[in-house]
């Protein structure tokens, strides 16, 4: 089955009906050119005012909440680095119980857990797995800027192969990051949750529609958002969206969604640009040699073929 | 009041949580706490308790989920022990820092290594400085009643702090004791539903847990400490009210035996029951012994304690935990520090007894008394009953 019943009357967000209200106010302290805060802003536009956010420790937590200021126009909680999914579980369960007992009379809110790649793929993966498995009705948003950026660009398990970071520096004996990016969406999907998707602020309508779908369906949803980081990637601040688009056009970060187990590539790349075009935009890859780039190109092609296979394979069954 | 029934203390605690009509139970199994949350899961499964039961994947998530549900405005309970409590460590501070009235039973148990599932207070003593209210129960009836009262204390608008009810693992949790349940109607009158001051409410958005820059961090910690210090009066009042309307009379510090006794045992938790028997027998044989039980551990009831020991010349402080390198157990450290500026300072002996579930008998206490009289307990601490071949 492709669609969930909740998605049957799904009304798409288009350029004409794009939500105009912002729920993260200007004046936050995100770095110049941060595409992560742009992505988070898009998520919140769709989520709207009846939303509660649990935010893991990380860039978005730090830049939006230095007391006595807050950039959040909706209820928001930060507890720790590794447990935002568990906190969201508690919020969901608490409101569910109070609603049943007549002490919460309003429409049930959207509950969104937000974490960076470290909070998602590394330290928080256990709490995330537990929450997905228990089936809480919440959306988990991973804002993936591919390293621990708020502590100063240390590698995470989401850092791509070859990237130089402060704890995976390139040198005469090292290429930089020596492992391939952990496939978090696949891990989330392995929990058999109803909705998993990848998104990218360079494709804002696609991103926002995925948020809307994720919030429409009942049960846990996982959204993995590519979040360009000029500070950590040593890319030009004004090029955030351009770099984001290139990530998709070169197949480095494919856009797809998995609804009830069925994978669909939402932005097909028929004439991909070479990966080197993407790598060139960021100095974290500047040390890579021709052979390294060839290897990365092969890895990217292989990963994309896998997605094509999964898309076709499930269609046949 | 209804008739007492023989019941495992864990089940009595679960009954208390049910009668408190909690909204959320976050549960991860760890011995010797498991029977409590197992029983609660049965209540929820049978519809006897209308609550969300979150079977989390770790103690860390148990407390994290509890923080979320409490912040959402739900009455929230969890339970843990030893390694589980240590695994919650980081979130324990955050719960009190966010001023969330979560109630937690700690079935006190020794810490690894070597792994031991049996009782001592090593787990909770490592969590002395977390800003939670901490109460020690001495027997099953007390564990049951204090669990209900704990919700009322924690949720008081003047308090709004998490509270843990310490119950000795196995020695209490797995003991079958006569327990008298309080009528539900009385409990409902005593404990209305939780009415939070601030919640994660989309109609009144608030930011919970922002970044505490150096300009505000100290003030926020001070406010938490002030809330904890102020909670003493509320604990006292709630326990008094409880005694009047529902159950037993519980004081923050309790004195037993000869009121003018010169040598006093200072105890916390279930060992107090054995000590009481020892004190009784000592008195019957013409000795001058007494006992002071500390029920409220945090905030420490300084004035009440000083009053209780006013006439004593010597204190034998029983600790059920080591504080390695400190030359005294945690309770003795507390008491010595407290006495330092007092004009009258009784001699303080410190006996560390019953680590990892080692039995401490009436005879042991009598021997401690004799050794104190003969000045054989030493100036600092003595680990009781260490085998010579060890």
XYZ file of C-alpha atoms in Angstrom:
707
model
C 0.000 0.000 0.000
C 1.426 3.326 -1.040
C -0.630 5.944 0.707
C -1.774 6.153 4.266
C -5.486 6.953 4.705
C -4.571 10.279 6.319
C -2.853 11.348 3.111
C -5.815 10.657 0.812
C -7.069 14.256 0.836
C -3.613 15.742 1.157
C -3.554 19.303 -0.127
C -0.120 20.236 -1.368
C 1.717 23.360 -0.383
C 2.470 25.377 -3.512
C 3.973 28.773 -4.273
C 0.420 30.126 -4.009
C -0.506 28.885 -0.546
C 2.861 28.887 1.171
C 2.423 29.706 4.876
C 3.540 33.248 5.577
C 3.720 33.236 9.353
C 7.079 32.542 11.015
C 7.408 30.793 14.366
C 11.116 31.371 14.768
C 11.669 35.064 15.023
C 14.475 37.046 13.437
C 17.293 38.029 15.772
C 18.385 34.494 16.587
C 22.152 34.011 16.683
C 22.656 31.572 13.800
C 25.817 32.089 11.755
C 25.711 34.122 8.568
C 24.427 31.991 5.740
C 23.201 29.142 7.955
C 20.899 26.951 5.898
C 19.924 24.930 8.964
C 17.936 27.765 10.530
C 16.293 28.338 7.131
C 15.239 24.697 7.061
C 13.980 24.824 10.640
C 12.032 27.983 9.816
C 10.369 26.143 6.917
C 9.484 23.218 9.183
C 7.893 25.588 11.677
C 5.950 27.512 9.019
C 4.179 24.289 8.133
C 3.792 23.099 11.722
C 2.103 26.320 12.773
C 1.181 27.645 16.196
C -0.318 24.473 17.656
C 3.079 22.850 18.016
C 5.446 21.882 20.811
C 9.137 21.468 20.040
C 11.650 19.450 22.029
C 15.118 20.495 20.924
C 18.310 18.566 21.528
C 21.512 20.342 22.471
C 23.102 21.647 19.309
C 23.346 24.639 16.992
C 19.625 25.336 16.797
C 19.196 25.111 20.563
C 22.114 27.401 21.279
C 21.300 30.054 18.707
C 17.610 30.355 19.522
C 17.511 30.390 23.303
C 20.125 32.427 25.164
C 18.194 33.720 28.195
C 16.487 36.181 28.556
C 15.721 36.038 24.853
C 14.018 33.338 22.858
C 13.423 33.037 19.136
C 10.532 30.627 19.649
C 6.943 31.727 19.306
C 5.649 28.303 20.296
C 6.272 26.203 23.442
C 9.775 24.810 23.332
C 11.882 22.688 25.645
C 15.520 21.771 25.776
C 16.556 19.031 28.183
C 19.829 17.465 27.023
C 21.798 16.310 24.020
C 20.839 12.669 23.705
C 17.252 12.449 24.867
C 15.059 14.730 22.806
C 13.080 11.773 21.433
C 12.400 10.543 24.973
C 11.343 14.028 26.048
C 8.995 14.226 23.053
C 7.625 10.783 24.016
C 6.807 12.114 27.462
C 5.142 15.248 26.112
C 3.022 13.186 23.742
C 2.061 10.677 26.428
C 1.318 13.385 28.993
C -0.970 15.305 26.676
C -2.665 12.109 25.542
C -3.414 11.114 29.135
C -4.592 14.573 30.140
C -6.754 14.818 27.025
C -8.384 11.472 27.824
C -8.991 12.564 31.397
C -10.523 15.874 30.297
C -7.675 18.100 31.461
C -6.478 19.021 27.966
C -9.451 20.177 25.969
C -7.729 21.731 22.947
C -6.872 20.100 19.649
C -3.850 17.842 20.116
C -0.684 19.724 19.173
C 2.012 18.706 16.701
C 4.949 17.367 18.640
C 8.303 17.798 16.962
C 11.688 16.647 18.202
C 14.632 18.460 16.655
C 18.234 17.319 16.739
C 21.412 17.797 14.787
C 23.298 14.906 13.222
C 25.281 14.234 16.412
C 22.122 14.259 18.525
C 20.481 11.932 16.015
C 23.022 9.535 14.555
C 25.421 9.365 17.510
C 24.516 10.136 21.100
C 20.738 10.252 20.654
C 20.225 7.205 18.448
C 19.108 4.995 21.334
C 16.398 7.334 22.572
C 15.303 7.914 18.965
C 15.116 4.191 18.272
C 13.103 3.645 21.451
C 10.641 6.398 20.634
C 10.183 5.255 17.005
C 9.669 1.698 18.152
C 7.061 2.694 20.744
C 5.066 4.447 18.053
C 4.570 7.877 19.603
C 2.761 10.312 17.362
C 5.583 12.778 16.754
C 7.896 14.055 14.055
C 11.625 13.736 14.456
C 13.613 16.258 12.440
C 17.308 15.650 11.988
C 19.071 18.812 10.843
C 22.168 17.315 9.317
C 25.111 19.700 8.951
C 27.455 16.727 8.967
C 29.526 17.458 12.074
C 29.358 18.776 15.639
C 29.217 22.378 14.531
C 28.250 24.137 17.717
C 31.322 22.833 19.531
C 33.642 23.618 16.654
C 33.408 21.249 13.695
C 34.196 17.821 15.151
C 33.352 14.768 13.063
C 30.171 12.798 13.649
C 28.965 9.535 12.165
C 27.128 11.687 9.651
C 30.288 13.377 8.384
C 30.916 12.315 4.771
C 33.977 10.389 3.664
C 36.973 12.592 3.044
C 35.714 15.668 4.891
C 38.300 17.389 7.024
C 37.041 18.320 10.487
C 38.829 19.274 13.700
C 38.760 15.652 14.898
C 39.151 14.067 11.468
C 41.729 16.427 10.015
C 43.418 15.535 6.780
C 47.154 15.105 7.013
C 50.012 13.173 5.543
C 48.575 10.009 7.126
C 44.880 10.722 6.803
C 42.345 11.627 4.171
C 40.118 13.270 6.775
C 36.937 11.402 7.711
C 37.723 7.768 7.000
C 34.213 6.320 7.207
C 31.144 6.805 5.022
C 28.159 8.773 6.181
C 25.842 6.743 8.393
C 22.559 6.062 6.601
C 20.216 7.469 9.230
C 17.016 7.517 7.113
C 17.506 3.803 6.415
C 17.961 3.164 10.131
C 14.796 5.106 10.886
C 12.932 3.270 8.132
C 14.039 -0.073 9.571
C 11.728 0.687 12.507
C 8.790 0.246 10.121
C 7.403 3.658 10.902
C 4.802 5.119 8.524
C 6.838 8.042 7.212
C 10.524 8.645 6.518
C 11.859 11.288 4.155
C 14.899 13.303 3.211
C 14.623 17.014 2.481
C 16.730 20.005 1.650
C 16.077 23.737 2.033
C 17.187 24.201 -1.593
C 13.901 22.486 -2.523
C 11.625 24.321 -0.148
C 8.230 23.192 -1.445
C 9.334 19.577 -1.400
C 10.609 20.087 2.153
C 7.441 21.754 3.375
C 5.162 19.164 1.812
C 7.159 16.442 3.500
C 6.740 18.189 6.857
C 3.021 18.489 6.196
C 2.728 14.815 5.323
C 4.772 13.815 8.339
C 2.503 15.828 10.616
C -0.658 14.581 8.917
C -0.062 10.911 9.447
C -0.529 9.220 12.803
C 2.500 7.684 14.428
C 6.180 8.482 14.293
C 7.712 10.239 11.314
C 11.364 10.901 10.556
C 12.631 13.732 8.390
C 16.319 14.006 7.559
C 17.151 17.517 6.393
C 20.380 18.451 4.676
C 21.599 21.629 6.365
C 24.427 23.487 4.677
C 26.870 25.005 7.168
C 29.203 27.711 5.814
C 31.162 27.861 9.065
C 31.881 24.158 9.307
C 32.123 23.434 5.618
C 34.229 26.458 4.765
C 31.786 27.393 2.051
C 30.628 30.859 1.109
C 27.813 32.118 3.349
C 25.827 33.458 0.418
C 25.995 30.108 -1.378
C 24.019 28.017 1.137
C 21.059 27.335 -1.119
C 23.264 26.866 -4.167
C 25.365 24.270 -2.330
C 22.158 22.614 -1.101
C 20.832 22.352 -4.642
C 24.142 20.979 -5.892
C 24.009 18.255 -3.239
C 20.819 17.007 -4.864
C 21.839 17.616 -8.474
C 25.049 15.617 -7.973
C 23.112 12.808 -6.191
C 25.206 13.362 -3.054
C 22.010 13.928 -1.055
C 19.065 12.310 -2.871
C 15.540 13.387 -2.021
C 13.098 10.580 -1.349
C 10.329 9.503 0.940
C 9.316 6.149 2.340
C 5.598 5.899 3.042
C 4.577 2.699 4.770
C 7.731 1.029 3.505
C 7.397 2.181 -0.093
C 10.319 4.259 -1.269
C 9.837 6.999 -3.875
C 12.567 9.299 -5.132
C 10.873 12.698 -5.058
C 13.472 14.496 -7.142
C 14.766 12.253 -9.902
C 18.247 13.148 -11.141
C 18.500 12.012 -14.745
C 21.419 14.161 -15.771
C 23.538 14.379 -12.661
C 26.328 16.901 -12.317
C 29.702 15.430 -11.343
C 30.303 15.162 -7.622
C 33.439 17.253 -7.971
C 31.234 20.298 -8.699
C 29.751 19.869 -5.256
C 33.033 19.139 -3.486
C 34.601 22.254 -4.985
C 32.171 24.511 -3.154
C 33.541 23.532 0.275
C 37.053 23.836 1.603
C 36.546 20.824 3.876
C 37.079 18.776 0.700
C 39.848 20.957 -0.768
C 42.614 18.457 0.032
C 41.034 15.586 -1.901
C 42.958 14.193 -4.840
C 41.609 12.892 -8.138
C 41.546 9.294 -6.913
C 39.693 10.257 -3.753
C 37.095 12.132 -5.774
C 36.703 9.139 -8.065
C 36.076 6.943 -5.062
C 33.474 9.361 -3.707
C 31.789 9.553 -7.121
C 31.568 5.742 -7.159
C 30.142 5.708 -3.645
C 27.524 8.312 -4.558
C 26.527 6.423 -7.737
C 26.261 3.180 -5.843
C 24.090 4.746 -3.170
C 21.765 6.245 -5.769
C 21.515 2.942 -7.636
C 20.484 1.353 -4.388
C 17.653 3.840 -4.031
C 16.541 3.202 -7.627
C 16.592 -0.501 -6.902
C 14.560 -0.071 -3.718
C 12.074 2.094 -5.555
C 11.625 -0.457 -8.335
C 11.842 -3.507 -6.180
C 8.995 -2.515 -3.936
C 6.842 -1.555 -6.920
C 7.002 -5.090 -8.245
C 5.925 -6.755 -5.019
C -9.459 3.061 58.476
C -9.516 -0.249 56.650
C -7.857 -3.415 57.850
C -4.163 -4.082 57.340
C -3.342 -6.688 54.721
C -0.118 -8.606 54.265
C 1.455 -7.323 51.086
C 4.792 -6.950 49.376
C 5.950 -3.376 49.901
C 6.589 -2.828 46.155
C 2.933 -3.565 45.503
C 1.912 -1.147 48.230
C 4.002 1.554 46.544
C 2.348 0.755 43.201
C -1.025 1.062 44.929
C 0.006 4.482 46.231
C 0.939 5.615 42.717
C -2.393 4.346 41.438
C -4.286 6.095 44.210
C -2.391 9.296 43.379
C -4.051 8.961 39.949
C -0.897 9.651 37.949
C -1.143 10.534 34.270
C 2.152 9.061 33.092
C 4.388 6.255 34.284
C 7.759 5.989 32.537
C 9.273 2.623 33.303
C 12.426 0.677 32.681
C 13.076 -2.500 34.665
C 15.857 -2.652 37.194
C 16.091 -4.834 40.252
C 14.887 -4.324 42.978
C 12.478 -1.711 41.662
C 10.789 -3.905 39.026
C 7.817 -5.151 41.020
C 6.564 -1.590 41.382
C 6.417 -0.813 37.671
C 5.252 -4.328 36.804
C 2.271 -3.863 39.087
C 1.587 -0.448 37.595
C 1.638 -1.925 34.088
C -1.007 -4.415 35.225
C -3.175 -1.606 36.612
C -2.933 0.246 33.309
C -3.564 -2.937 31.296
C -6.669 -3.663 33.373
C -7.962 -0.143 33.176
C -7.665 0.244 36.952
C -5.345 3.198 36.394
C -6.027 5.659 33.572
C -2.462 6.589 32.688
C -0.012 6.413 29.812
C 2.554 3.744 30.550
C 5.761 4.419 28.584
C 7.955 1.322 28.460
C 11.127 3.243 27.633
C 14.385 1.741 26.403
C 16.533 2.934 29.324
C 16.467 4.681 32.667
C 17.967 7.699 30.964
C 14.908 7.876 28.753
C 12.597 7.047 31.673
C 13.534 10.253 33.407
C 13.724 12.173 30.127
C 10.183 11.118 29.250
C 9.139 12.024 32.783
C 10.592 15.495 32.267
C 8.629 15.866 29.020
C 5.339 14.721 30.487
C 5.735 16.782 33.644
C 6.552 19.856 31.546
C 3.395 19.158 29.564
C 1.490 19.368 32.859
C 0.904 15.694 33.574
C 1.349 14.044 36.985
C 4.351 11.828 36.432
C 5.977 8.893 38.175
C 9.019 6.722 37.638
C 11.165 4.397 39.716
C 14.738 3.214 39.612
C 17.715 1.849 41.535
C 21.514 1.858 41.560
C 22.950 1.732 38.017
C 19.647 3.014 36.697
C 19.784 6.016 38.996
C 23.370 6.632 37.953
C 22.298 6.403 34.313
C 19.719 9.126 35.049
C 22.363 11.283 36.701
C 22.500 14.025 34.095
C 18.734 14.311 33.836
C 18.286 14.346 37.623
C 19.879 17.803 37.694
C 17.780 18.964 34.754
C 14.537 17.827 36.398
C 15.194 19.966 39.458
C 16.684 22.763 37.346
C 13.484 22.926 35.311
C 11.444 22.750 38.557
C 9.380 19.740 37.538
C 7.540 17.836 40.292
C 8.315 14.302 39.150
C 7.937 11.657 41.857
C 10.406 8.788 41.824
C 10.895 5.773 44.023
C 14.509 4.783 44.459
C 14.782 1.176 45.605
C 18.191 1.764 47.155
C 20.845 -0.638 45.971
C 24.620 -0.932 45.986
C 26.607 0.341 43.020
C 28.858 -1.789 40.794
C 31.647 -2.987 40.766
C 31.444 -5.746 41.786
C 27.850 -5.952 40.709
C 25.498 -6.253 43.640
C 21.744 -6.138 43.493
C 21.405 -5.841 47.263
C 20.727 -2.895 49.455
C 22.822 -0.006 50.595
C 22.626 3.743 50.047
C 25.604 4.106 47.704
C 23.301 4.920 44.792
C 21.437 7.842 46.312
C 24.415 9.234 48.221
C 26.123 9.800 44.887
C 23.096 11.979 44.077
C 23.093 14.146 47.180
C 23.600 17.407 45.351
C 20.959 17.276 42.644
C 18.408 19.625 44.179
C 15.721 16.980 44.634
C 13.739 16.591 47.816
C 14.761 13.264 49.299
C 12.834 11.240 51.847
C 13.726 7.891 53.403
C 11.011 5.417 54.304
C 11.556 2.998 57.131
C 8.853 0.415 56.584
C 6.139 -0.601 54.149
C 3.380 1.530 55.593
C 5.639 4.540 55.476
C 6.749 3.806 51.895
C 3.089 3.620 50.856
C 2.008 6.787 52.633
C 5.050 8.906 51.811
C 4.652 8.055 48.125
C 1.210 9.662 48.079
C 2.340 12.622 50.184
C 5.320 13.076 47.841
C 3.044 14.213 44.995
C 1.431 16.809 47.223
C 4.818 18.115 48.375
C 6.411 18.224 44.921
C 3.433 19.872 43.222
C 3.008 22.602 45.834
C 3.406 25.928 43.997
C 5.899 27.018 46.659
C 8.021 23.945 45.901
C 7.777 22.653 42.310
C 10.698 20.305 42.676
C 11.149 16.613 41.974
C 11.147 14.280 44.925
C 12.533 10.843 45.487
C 11.225 8.434 48.049
C 14.060 6.164 49.111
C 13.081 2.632 49.969
C 15.683 0.034 50.876
C 15.957 -2.514 48.086
C 14.768 -6.037 48.969
C 14.840 -5.322 52.707
C 11.740 -3.234 52.117
C 10.737 -3.590 48.484
C 10.445 -7.367 48.628
C 9.237 -7.678 52.206
C 5.706 -8.783 52.913
C 4.379 -6.503 55.611
C 0.984 -5.576 56.968
C -0.071 -2.433 55.125
C -3.233 -0.443 55.736
C -4.539 1.265 52.618
C -6.155 4.653 52.873
C -9.628 5.167 51.488
C -9.530 6.587 47.934
C -11.986 9.349 48.759
C -9.687 10.669 51.478
C -6.734 10.611 49.103
C -8.683 12.430 46.392
C -9.545 15.163 48.884
C -5.943 15.371 50.025
C -4.428 15.282 46.562
C -6.377 17.096 43.829
C -5.103 16.810 40.216
C -1.832 18.568 39.472
C -2.328 22.215 38.640
C 0.951 23.401 37.120
C 2.052 27.025 37.094
C 3.542 26.816 33.613
C 3.314 24.152 30.923
C 4.211 23.570 27.298
C 0.976 25.195 26.212
C 0.571 26.434 22.611
C -1.881 29.060 23.881
C 0.736 30.470 26.250
C 4.082 29.640 24.649
C 7.071 29.474 26.981
C 10.676 28.490 26.473
C 11.805 25.763 28.868
C 15.498 25.145 29.425
C 17.109 28.040 27.550
C 20.828 28.712 27.498
C 21.886 30.024 30.924
C 24.484 32.616 30.112
C 26.970 33.555 32.894
C 24.840 36.592 33.741
C 21.907 34.405 34.827
C 23.192 30.921 35.658
C 24.121 31.587 39.279
C 20.803 33.247 39.980
C 18.879 30.343 38.520
C 20.832 27.837 40.626
C 20.287 29.955 43.701
C 16.562 30.033 43.035
C 16.555 26.236 42.842
C 18.412 25.969 46.109
C 16.080 28.464 47.719
C 13.102 26.429 46.542
C 14.653 23.336 48.067
C 15.366 25.074 51.365
C 11.860 26.498 51.433
C 10.405 23.077 50.753
C 11.173 21.956 54.302
C 8.247 23.917 55.697
C 5.973 22.486 53.008
C 7.138 18.928 53.684
C 6.388 19.471 57.355
C 2.961 20.948 56.639
C 1.981 18.275 54.120
C 3.013 15.496 56.500
C 1.052 17.127 59.309
C -2.019 17.455 57.099
C -1.581 13.889 55.987
C -1.492 12.745 59.623
C -4.684 14.621 60.346
C -6.705 13.545 57.344
C -5.334 10.261 56.040
C -2.652 8.266 57.738
C 0.248 8.169 60.138
C 2.109 10.988 61.797
C 5.466 11.549 60.197
C 8.074 14.018 61.373
C 11.155 15.159 59.514
C 13.319 13.792 62.318
C 12.078 11.261 64.801
C 13.374 10.301 68.214
C 12.906 6.939 69.882
C 13.948 5.426 73.182
C 15.035 7.246 76.303
C 14.471 10.937 75.700
C 17.513 11.878 77.792
C 19.782 9.138 76.481
C 23.462 10.051 76.324
C 24.298 7.785 73.405
C 22.147 8.042 70.299
C 22.104 5.999 67.129
C 21.469 8.091 64.026
C 19.865 6.093 61.226
C 18.155 6.477 57.865
C 15.939 3.941 56.146
C 14.996 0.453 57.191
C 17.955 -0.190 59.513
C 16.148 2.083 61.932
C 13.704 -0.708 62.711
C 16.480 -3.031 63.851
C 18.141 -0.214 65.753
C 14.908 0.425 67.597
C 14.792 -3.149 68.811
C 18.415 -2.895 69.912
C 17.717 0.372 71.751
C 14.734 -1.180 73.492
C 16.757 -4.148 74.679
C 19.616 -1.891 75.799
C 17.224 0.206 77.826
C 15.692 -2.863 79.390
C 19.127 -3.861 80.570
C 19.595 -0.455 82.183
C 21.614 1.308 79.497
C 20.948 4.866 78.319
C 20.424 4.474 74.588
C 18.256 6.280 72.082
C 17.710 6.596 68.383
C 17.192 9.449 65.975
C 15.852 8.680 62.508
C 16.382 11.149 59.733
C 13.371 10.936 57.456
C 13.987 14.023 55.328
C 17.492 13.917 53.886
C 17.250 16.849 51.451
C 16.746 19.563 52.446
C 18.496 18.512 55.642
C 16.271 19.392 58.632
C 18.999 21.146 60.564
C 16.991 22.669 63.418
C 14.905 19.559 64.008
C 18.013 17.413 64.090
C 19.846 19.682 66.530
C 16.822 19.643 68.791
C 16.649 15.853 68.691
C 20.269 15.433 69.771
C 20.340 18.332 72.259
C 20.875 16.113 75.309
C 23.245 13.550 73.828
C 26.963 13.242 74.549
C 27.749 10.752 71.822
C 26.266 9.952 68.439
C 26.769 6.717 66.569
C 25.982 7.698 62.996
C 25.146 4.696 60.855
C 25.979 5.196 57.203
C 24.966 2.739 54.557
C 27.381 4.130 52.005
C 31.060 4.845 51.700
C 32.404 8.218 50.691
C 35.833 7.069 49.611
C 38.620 9.389 50.617
C 36.442 11.572 52.852
C 37.190 9.773 56.139
C 33.478 9.619 56.955
C 30.283 8.339 55.417
C 27.971 10.907 53.811
C 25.556 11.178 56.745
C 28.371 11.558 59.273
C 29.975 14.247 57.101
C 26.687 16.098 57.065
C 26.297 15.902 60.811
C 29.871 16.818 61.611
C 29.665 19.832 59.334
C 26.408 20.830 60.974
C 27.856 20.575 64.475
C 31.063 22.418 63.753
C 29.686 25.849 64.572
C 27.543 24.670 67.483
C 28.614 25.421 71.031
C 27.667 21.966 72.251
C 29.219 19.291 70.109
C 28.563 15.665 70.948
C 31.223 13.160 69.987
C 30.426 11.657 66.577
C 31.248 8.045 65.783
C 30.666 6.827 62.284
C 29.884 3.229 61.543
C 29.483 2.207 57.932
C 27.332 -0.871 58.005
C 25.455 -3.202 55.732
C 27.090 -2.393 52.404
C 25.851 -4.481 49.481
C 23.127 -6.144 51.529
C 25.269 -7.465 54.380
C 22.982 -8.216 57.303
C 23.159 -5.866 60.302
C 21.547 -7.399 63.378
C 20.306 -6.237 66.769
C 23.460 -7.746 68.259
C 25.595 -5.617 65.964
C 23.996 -2.452 67.290
C 24.459 -3.590 70.846
C 28.097 -4.228 70.128
C 28.455 -0.761 68.557
C 26.933 0.723 71.703
C 29.368 -1.161 73.928
C 32.294 -0.091 71.755
C 31.182 3.559 71.858
C 31.010 3.390 75.641
C 34.468 1.871 75.777
C 35.725 4.487 73.313
C 36.654 1.833 70.785
C 34.956 3.221 67.689
C 37.760 5.562 66.692
C 37.679 9.213 65.673
C 36.610 8.768 62.080
C 34.792 5.875 60.531
C 34.709 2.160 60.940
C 33.508 -0.207 58.269
C 31.491 -2.692 60.229
C 31.978 -6.401 59.887
C 34.872 -6.506 57.427
C 36.088 -10.084 57.482
C 39.708 -10.390 58.507
C 40.500 -12.589 55.495
C 39.234 -9.975 53.068
